[in-house]
CSV table of C-alpha atoms in Angstrom, one decimal:
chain,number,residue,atom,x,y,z
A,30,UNK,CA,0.0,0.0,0.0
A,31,UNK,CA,3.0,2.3,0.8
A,32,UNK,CA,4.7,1.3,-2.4
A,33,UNK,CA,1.6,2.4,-4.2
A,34,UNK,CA,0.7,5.6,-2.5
A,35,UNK,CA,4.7,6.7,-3.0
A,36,UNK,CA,4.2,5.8,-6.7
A,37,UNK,CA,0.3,8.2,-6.9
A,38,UNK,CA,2.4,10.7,-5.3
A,39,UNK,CA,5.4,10.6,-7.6
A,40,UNK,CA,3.3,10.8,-10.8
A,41,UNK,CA,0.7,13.3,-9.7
A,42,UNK,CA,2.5,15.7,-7.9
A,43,UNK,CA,4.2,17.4,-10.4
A,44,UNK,CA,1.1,17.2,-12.2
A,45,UNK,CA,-0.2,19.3,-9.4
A,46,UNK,CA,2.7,22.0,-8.6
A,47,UNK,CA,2.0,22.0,-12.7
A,48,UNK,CA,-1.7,22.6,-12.6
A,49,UNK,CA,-1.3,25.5,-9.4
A,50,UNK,CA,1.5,27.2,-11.3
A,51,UNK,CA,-0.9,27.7,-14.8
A,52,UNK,CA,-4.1,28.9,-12.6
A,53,UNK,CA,-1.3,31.3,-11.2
A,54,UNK,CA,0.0,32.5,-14.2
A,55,UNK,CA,-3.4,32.9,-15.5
A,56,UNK,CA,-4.9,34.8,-12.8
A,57,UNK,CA,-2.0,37.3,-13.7
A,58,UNK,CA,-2.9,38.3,-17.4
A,59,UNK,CA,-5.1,41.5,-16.9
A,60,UNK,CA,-8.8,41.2,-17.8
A,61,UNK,CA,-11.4,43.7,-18.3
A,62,UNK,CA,-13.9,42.1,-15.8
A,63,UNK,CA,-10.9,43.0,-13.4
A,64,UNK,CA,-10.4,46.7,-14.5
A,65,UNK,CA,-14.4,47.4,-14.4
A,66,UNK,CA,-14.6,45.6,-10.7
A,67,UNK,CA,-11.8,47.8,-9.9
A,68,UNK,CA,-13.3,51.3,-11.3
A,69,UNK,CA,-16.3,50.8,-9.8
A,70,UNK,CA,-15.4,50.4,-5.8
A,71,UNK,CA,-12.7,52.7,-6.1
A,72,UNK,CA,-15.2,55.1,-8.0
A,73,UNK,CA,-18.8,54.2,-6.5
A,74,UNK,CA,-19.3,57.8,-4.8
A,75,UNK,CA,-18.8,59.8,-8.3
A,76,UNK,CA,-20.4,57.1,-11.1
A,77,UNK,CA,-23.3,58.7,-12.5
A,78,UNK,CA,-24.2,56.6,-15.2
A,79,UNK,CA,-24.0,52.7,-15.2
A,80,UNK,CA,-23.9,51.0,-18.5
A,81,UNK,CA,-25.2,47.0,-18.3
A,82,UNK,CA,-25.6,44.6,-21.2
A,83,UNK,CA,-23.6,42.2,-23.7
A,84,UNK,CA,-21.1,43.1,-26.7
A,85,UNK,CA,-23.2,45.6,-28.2
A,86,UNK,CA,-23.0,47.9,-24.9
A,87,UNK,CA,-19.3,46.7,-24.3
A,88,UNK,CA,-18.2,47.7,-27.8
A,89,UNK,CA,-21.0,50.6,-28.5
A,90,UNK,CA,-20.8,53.1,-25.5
A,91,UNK,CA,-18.0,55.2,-24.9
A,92,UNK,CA,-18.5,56.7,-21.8
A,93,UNK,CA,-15.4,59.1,-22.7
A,94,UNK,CA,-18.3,60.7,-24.7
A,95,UNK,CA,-20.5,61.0,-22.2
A,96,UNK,CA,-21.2,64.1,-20.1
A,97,UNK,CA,-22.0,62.6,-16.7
A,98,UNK,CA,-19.0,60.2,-15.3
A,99,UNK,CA,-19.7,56.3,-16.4
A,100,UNK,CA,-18.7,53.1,-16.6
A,101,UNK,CA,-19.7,50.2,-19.2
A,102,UNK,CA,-20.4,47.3,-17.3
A,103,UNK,CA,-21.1,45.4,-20.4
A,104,UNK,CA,-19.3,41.8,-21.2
A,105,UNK,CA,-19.2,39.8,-24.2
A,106,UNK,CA,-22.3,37.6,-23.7
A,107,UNK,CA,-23.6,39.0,-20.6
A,108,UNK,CA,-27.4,38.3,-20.1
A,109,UNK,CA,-29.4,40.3,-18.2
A,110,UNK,CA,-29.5,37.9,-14.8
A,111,UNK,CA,-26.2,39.0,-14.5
A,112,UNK,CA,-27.1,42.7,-15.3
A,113,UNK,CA,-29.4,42.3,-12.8
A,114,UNK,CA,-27.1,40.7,-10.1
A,115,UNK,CA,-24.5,43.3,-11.0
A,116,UNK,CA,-27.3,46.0,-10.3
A,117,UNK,CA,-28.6,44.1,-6.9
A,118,UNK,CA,-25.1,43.9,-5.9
A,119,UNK,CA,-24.1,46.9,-6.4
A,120,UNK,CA,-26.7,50.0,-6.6
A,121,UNK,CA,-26.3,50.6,-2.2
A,122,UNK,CA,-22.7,51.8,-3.2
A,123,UNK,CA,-23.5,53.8,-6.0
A,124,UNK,CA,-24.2,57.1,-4.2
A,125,UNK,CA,-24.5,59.3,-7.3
A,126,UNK,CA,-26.0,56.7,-9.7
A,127,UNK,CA,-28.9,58.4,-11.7
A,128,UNK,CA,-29.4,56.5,-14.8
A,129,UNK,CA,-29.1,52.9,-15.8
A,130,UNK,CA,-28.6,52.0,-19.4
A,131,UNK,CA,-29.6,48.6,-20.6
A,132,UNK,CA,-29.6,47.0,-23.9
A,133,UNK,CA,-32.3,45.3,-25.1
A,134,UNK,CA,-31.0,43.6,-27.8
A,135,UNK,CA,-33.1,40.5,-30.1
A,136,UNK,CA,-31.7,38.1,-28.0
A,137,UNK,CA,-32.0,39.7,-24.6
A,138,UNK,CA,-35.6,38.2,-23.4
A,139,UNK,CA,-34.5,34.7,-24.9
A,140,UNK,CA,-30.8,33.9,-23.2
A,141,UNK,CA,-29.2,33.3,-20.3
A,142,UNK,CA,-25.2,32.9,-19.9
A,143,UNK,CA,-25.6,29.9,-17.6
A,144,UNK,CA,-27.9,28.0,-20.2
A,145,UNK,CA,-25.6,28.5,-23.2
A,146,UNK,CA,-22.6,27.7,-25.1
A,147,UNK,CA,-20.5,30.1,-23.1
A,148,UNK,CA,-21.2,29.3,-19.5
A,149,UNK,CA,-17.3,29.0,-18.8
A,150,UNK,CA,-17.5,32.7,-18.9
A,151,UNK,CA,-19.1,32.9,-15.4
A,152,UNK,CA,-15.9,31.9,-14.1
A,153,UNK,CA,-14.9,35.4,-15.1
A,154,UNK,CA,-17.5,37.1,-12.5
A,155,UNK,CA,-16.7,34.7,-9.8
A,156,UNK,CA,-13.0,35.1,-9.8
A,157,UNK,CA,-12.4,38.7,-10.7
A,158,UNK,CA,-15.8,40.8,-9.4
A,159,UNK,CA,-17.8,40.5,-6.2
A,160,UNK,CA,-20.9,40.0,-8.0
A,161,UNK,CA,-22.4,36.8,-6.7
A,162,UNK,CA,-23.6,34.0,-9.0
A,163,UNK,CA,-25.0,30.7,-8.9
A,164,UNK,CA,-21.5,28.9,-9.8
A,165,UNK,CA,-20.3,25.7,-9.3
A,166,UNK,CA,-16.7,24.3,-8.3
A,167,UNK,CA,-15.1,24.7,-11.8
A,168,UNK,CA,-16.2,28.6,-11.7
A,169,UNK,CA,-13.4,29.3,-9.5
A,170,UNK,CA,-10.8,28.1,-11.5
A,171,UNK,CA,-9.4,29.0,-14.9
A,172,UNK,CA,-7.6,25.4,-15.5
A,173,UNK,CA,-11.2,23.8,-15.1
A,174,UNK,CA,-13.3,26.3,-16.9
A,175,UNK,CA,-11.4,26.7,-20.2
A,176,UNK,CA,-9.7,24.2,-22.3
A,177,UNK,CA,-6.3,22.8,-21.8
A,178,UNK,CA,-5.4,23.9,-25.1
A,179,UNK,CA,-6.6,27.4,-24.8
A,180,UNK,CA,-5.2,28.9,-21.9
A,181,UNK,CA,-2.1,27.6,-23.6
A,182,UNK,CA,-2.8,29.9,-26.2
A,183,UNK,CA,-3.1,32.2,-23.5
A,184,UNK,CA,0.1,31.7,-21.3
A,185,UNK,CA,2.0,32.0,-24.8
A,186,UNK,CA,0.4,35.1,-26.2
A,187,UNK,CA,0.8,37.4,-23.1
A,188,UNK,CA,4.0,36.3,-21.7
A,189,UNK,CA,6.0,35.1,-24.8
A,190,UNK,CA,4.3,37.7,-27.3
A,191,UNK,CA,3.7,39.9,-25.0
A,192,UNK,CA,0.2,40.6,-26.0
A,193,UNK,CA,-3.7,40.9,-24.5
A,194,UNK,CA,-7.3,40.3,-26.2
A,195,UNK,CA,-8.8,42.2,-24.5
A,196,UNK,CA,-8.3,46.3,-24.9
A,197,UNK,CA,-10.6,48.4,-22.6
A,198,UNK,CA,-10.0,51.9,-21.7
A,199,UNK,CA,-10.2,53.0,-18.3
A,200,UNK,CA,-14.5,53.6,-18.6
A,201,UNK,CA,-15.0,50.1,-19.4
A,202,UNK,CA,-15.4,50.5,-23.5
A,203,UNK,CA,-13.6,47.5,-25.9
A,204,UNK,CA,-12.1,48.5,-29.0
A,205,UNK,CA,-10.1,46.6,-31.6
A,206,UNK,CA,-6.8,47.1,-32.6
A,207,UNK,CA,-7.8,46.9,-36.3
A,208,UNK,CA,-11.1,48.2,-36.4
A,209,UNK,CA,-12.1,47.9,-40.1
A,210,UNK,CA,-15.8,47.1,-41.4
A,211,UNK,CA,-15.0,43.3,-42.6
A,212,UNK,CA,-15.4,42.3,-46.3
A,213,UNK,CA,-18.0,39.7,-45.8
A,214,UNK,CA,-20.1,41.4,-43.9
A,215,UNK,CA,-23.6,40.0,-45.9
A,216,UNK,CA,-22.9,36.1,-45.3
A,217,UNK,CA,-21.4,37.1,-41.7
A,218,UNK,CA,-25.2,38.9,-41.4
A,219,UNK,CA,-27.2,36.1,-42.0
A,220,UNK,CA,-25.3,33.2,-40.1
A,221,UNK,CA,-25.3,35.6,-37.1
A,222,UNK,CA,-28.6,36.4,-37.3
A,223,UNK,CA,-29.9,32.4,-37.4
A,224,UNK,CA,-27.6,31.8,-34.6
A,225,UNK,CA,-29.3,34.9,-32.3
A,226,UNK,CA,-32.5,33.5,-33.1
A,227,UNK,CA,-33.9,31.4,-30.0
A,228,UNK,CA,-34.8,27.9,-30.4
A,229,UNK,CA,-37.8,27.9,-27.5
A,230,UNK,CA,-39.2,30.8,-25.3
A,231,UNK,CA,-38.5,29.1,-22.8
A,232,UNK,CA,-36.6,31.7,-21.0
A,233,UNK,CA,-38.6,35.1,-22.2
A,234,UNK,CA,-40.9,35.0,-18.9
A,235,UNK,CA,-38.0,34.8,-16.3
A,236,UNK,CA,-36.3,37.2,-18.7
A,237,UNK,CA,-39.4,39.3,-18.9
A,238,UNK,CA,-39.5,39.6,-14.9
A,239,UNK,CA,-35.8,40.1,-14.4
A,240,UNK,CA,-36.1,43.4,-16.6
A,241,UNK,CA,-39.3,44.4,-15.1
A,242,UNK,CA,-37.5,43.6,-11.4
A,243,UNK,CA,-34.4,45.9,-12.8
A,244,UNK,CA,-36.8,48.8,-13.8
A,245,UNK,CA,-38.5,48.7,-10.3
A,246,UNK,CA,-36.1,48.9,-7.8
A,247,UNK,CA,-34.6,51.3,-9.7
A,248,UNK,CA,-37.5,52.8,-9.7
A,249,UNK,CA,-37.6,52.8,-5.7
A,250,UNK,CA,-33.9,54.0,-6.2
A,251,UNK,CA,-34.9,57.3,-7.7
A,252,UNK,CA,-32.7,55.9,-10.8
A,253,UNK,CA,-33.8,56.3,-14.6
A,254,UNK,CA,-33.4,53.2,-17.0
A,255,UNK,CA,-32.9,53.7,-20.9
A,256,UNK,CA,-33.6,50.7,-22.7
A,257,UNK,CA,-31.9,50.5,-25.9
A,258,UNK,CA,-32.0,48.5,-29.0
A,259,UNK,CA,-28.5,49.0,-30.4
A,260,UNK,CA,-28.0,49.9,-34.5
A,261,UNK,CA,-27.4,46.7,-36.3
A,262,UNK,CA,-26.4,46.1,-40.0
A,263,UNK,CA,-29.2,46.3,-42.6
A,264,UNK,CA,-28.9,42.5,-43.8
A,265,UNK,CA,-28.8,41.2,-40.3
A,266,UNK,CA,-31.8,42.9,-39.4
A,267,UNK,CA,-33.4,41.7,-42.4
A,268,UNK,CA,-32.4,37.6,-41.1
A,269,UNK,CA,-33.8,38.2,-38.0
A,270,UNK,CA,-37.2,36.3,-36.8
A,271,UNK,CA,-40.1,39.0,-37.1
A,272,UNK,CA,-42.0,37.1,-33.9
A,273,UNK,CA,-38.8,37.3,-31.8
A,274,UNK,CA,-38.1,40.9,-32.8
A,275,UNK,CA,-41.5,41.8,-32.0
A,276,UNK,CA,-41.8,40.6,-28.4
A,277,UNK,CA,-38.4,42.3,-27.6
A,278,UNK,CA,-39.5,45.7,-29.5
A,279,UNK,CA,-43.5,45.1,-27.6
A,280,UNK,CA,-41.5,44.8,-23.8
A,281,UNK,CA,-39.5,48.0,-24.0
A,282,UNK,CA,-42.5,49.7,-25.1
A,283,UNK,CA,-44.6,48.5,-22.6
A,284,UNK,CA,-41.9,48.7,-19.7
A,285,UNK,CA,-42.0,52.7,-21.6
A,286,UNK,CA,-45.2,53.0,-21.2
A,287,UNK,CA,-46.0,51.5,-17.8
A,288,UNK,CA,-43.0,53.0,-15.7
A,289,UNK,CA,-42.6,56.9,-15.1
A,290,UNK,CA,-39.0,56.5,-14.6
A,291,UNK,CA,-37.7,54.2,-18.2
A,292,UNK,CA,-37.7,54.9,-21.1
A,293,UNK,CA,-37.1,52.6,-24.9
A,294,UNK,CA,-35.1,53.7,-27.5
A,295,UNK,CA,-35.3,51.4,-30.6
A,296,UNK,CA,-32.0,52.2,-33.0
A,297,UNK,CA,-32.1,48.8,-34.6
A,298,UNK,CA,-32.7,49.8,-37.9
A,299,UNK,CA,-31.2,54.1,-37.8
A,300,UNK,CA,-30.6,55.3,-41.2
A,301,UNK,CA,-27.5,58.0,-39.4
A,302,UNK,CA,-25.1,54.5,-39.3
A,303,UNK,CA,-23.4,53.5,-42.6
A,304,UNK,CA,-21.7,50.2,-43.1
A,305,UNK,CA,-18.6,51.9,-41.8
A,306,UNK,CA,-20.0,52.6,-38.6
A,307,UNK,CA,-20.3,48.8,-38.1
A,308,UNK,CA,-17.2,46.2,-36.9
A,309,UNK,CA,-19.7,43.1,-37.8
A,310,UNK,CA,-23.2,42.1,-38.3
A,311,UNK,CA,-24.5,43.5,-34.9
A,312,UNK,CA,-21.7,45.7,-33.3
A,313,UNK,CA,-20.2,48.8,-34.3
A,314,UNK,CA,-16.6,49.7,-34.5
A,315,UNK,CA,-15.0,53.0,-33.0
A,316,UNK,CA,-16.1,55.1,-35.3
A,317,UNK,CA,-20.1,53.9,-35.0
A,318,UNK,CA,-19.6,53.6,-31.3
A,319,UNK,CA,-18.3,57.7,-30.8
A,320,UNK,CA,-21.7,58.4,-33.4
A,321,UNK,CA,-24.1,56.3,-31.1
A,322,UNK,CA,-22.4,57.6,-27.4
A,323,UNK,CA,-23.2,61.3,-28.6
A,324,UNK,CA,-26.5,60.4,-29.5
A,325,UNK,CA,-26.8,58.3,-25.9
A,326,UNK,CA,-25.5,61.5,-24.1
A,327,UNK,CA,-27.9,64.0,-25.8
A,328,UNK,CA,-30.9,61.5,-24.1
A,329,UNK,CA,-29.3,61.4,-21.0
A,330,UNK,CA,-28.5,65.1,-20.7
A,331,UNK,CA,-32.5,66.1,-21.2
């Protein structure tokens, strides 16, 4: 038995010192769910604005153009449970929060991060922000979340190439390095659109309460909410189920209509953004994102 437990040891402890030294390494290479965490306690008495959503917030509001000081709290496929948990968790500390501006985006009612493809991402939230989520044990490690292969990729591209994918400026906005319109933009249109579109509404009624709960205690808050339906490219738009777009289009009306303190703004389809405003079928690049945070602040500043 001795013999055997020297020989487990022997073969798996370097396999462990191996495995503690990557989640290390890893934990090192900056992130931007780090930076935002960071802004917002060190900032929580002076942030005026909070911006909440997915990629389209994240890569389509500046808040460098913005009047009042803000921070984009938007992360590629964040779903609006985790808006909301980043709002529940947070809005006590916000002294001078005022507004809250949440995408409502086609697939906003009809996802949740924790259901999908992507759920590895929640390990992002659980080790770098104090917003709680319903995680498991793999959420509080890289080495178990992501595969093997990947944060290989990783390791070598920050500390042997010394570079990052992810570029946010100080407020919380992502930008590209190359931000060019991309050639293929038609056939990139229609495949994103089918994969947007939901399978089941299964979801829509939790969804549908979450943003109704957001809008209310905000509401008790004294804080504003601006829904907003990002600008997307004309042949997406034109891929997109009518049914699906419809019940997201009907909810921030109603939410509109029903509560004193939120208001929808529907940009989906804005003749003022040109295919060079947009990076891809559904987010827009540098140059769309300063045109649409202008038109944001001129809303917000009424």
């Amino acid at each position: 038995m001795r013999t055997f437990l020297k020989l487990f040891l022997f073969f798996c402890l370097p396999v462990l010192v191996l495995g503690c030294a990557m989640e290390f390494a890893l934990r090192q290479i900056p992130n931007a769910y780090q930076v935002k965490s960071d802004y917002l306690k060190a900032h929580h008495n002076s942030i005026k604005t909070l911006l909440l959503g997915s990629s389209h917030i994240l890569y389509g509001v500046n808040p460098e153009f913005l009047t009042a000081d803000a921070l984009n709290y938007g992360h590629v496929s964040q779903t609006i449970d985790i808006d909301y948990a980043i709002l529940r968790q947070h809005v006590n500390d916000l002294e001078a929060l005022e507004t809250v501006v949440l995408r409502l985006s086609y697939t906003t009612l009809f996802e949740q991060l924790k259901e999908g493809d992507e759920r590895w991402r929640l390990k992002d939230y659980t080790l770098y922000t104090d917003v709680n989520l319903d995680s498991n044990l793999k959420d509080h490690f890289e080495i178990l979340s992501v595969k093997f292969k990947y944060n290989l990729e990783r390791l070598y591209a920050y500390y042997i190439l010394n570079q990052t994918s992810e570029h946010v400026n100080a407020r919380g906005w992502a930008f590209k390095e190359k931000d060019a319109t991309i050639e293929n933009i038609e056939d990139v249109s229609m495949r994103v659109a089918k994969k947007h579109t939901a399978t089941s509404d299964a979801l829509y009624s939790e969804n549908y309460k979450i943003l109704e709960n957001i809008i209310k205690e905000c509401n008790e808050s004294g804080i504003k909410v601006v829904l907003v339906t990002m600008p997307a490219y004309k042949a997406y738009i034109q891929h997109l189920d009518p049914l699906q777009l419809e019940k997201t289009i009907m909810a921030g009306k109603l939410m509109d209509s029903k509560y004193k303190n939120c208001i929808y703004l529907n940009y989906l389809d804005d003749k003022r953004f040109e295919t060079s405003d947009f990076l891809d079928a559904d987010h827009l690049n540098s140059q769309g994102a300063k045109k649409f945070s202008k038109i944001i602040n001129g809303i917000l500043m009424q």
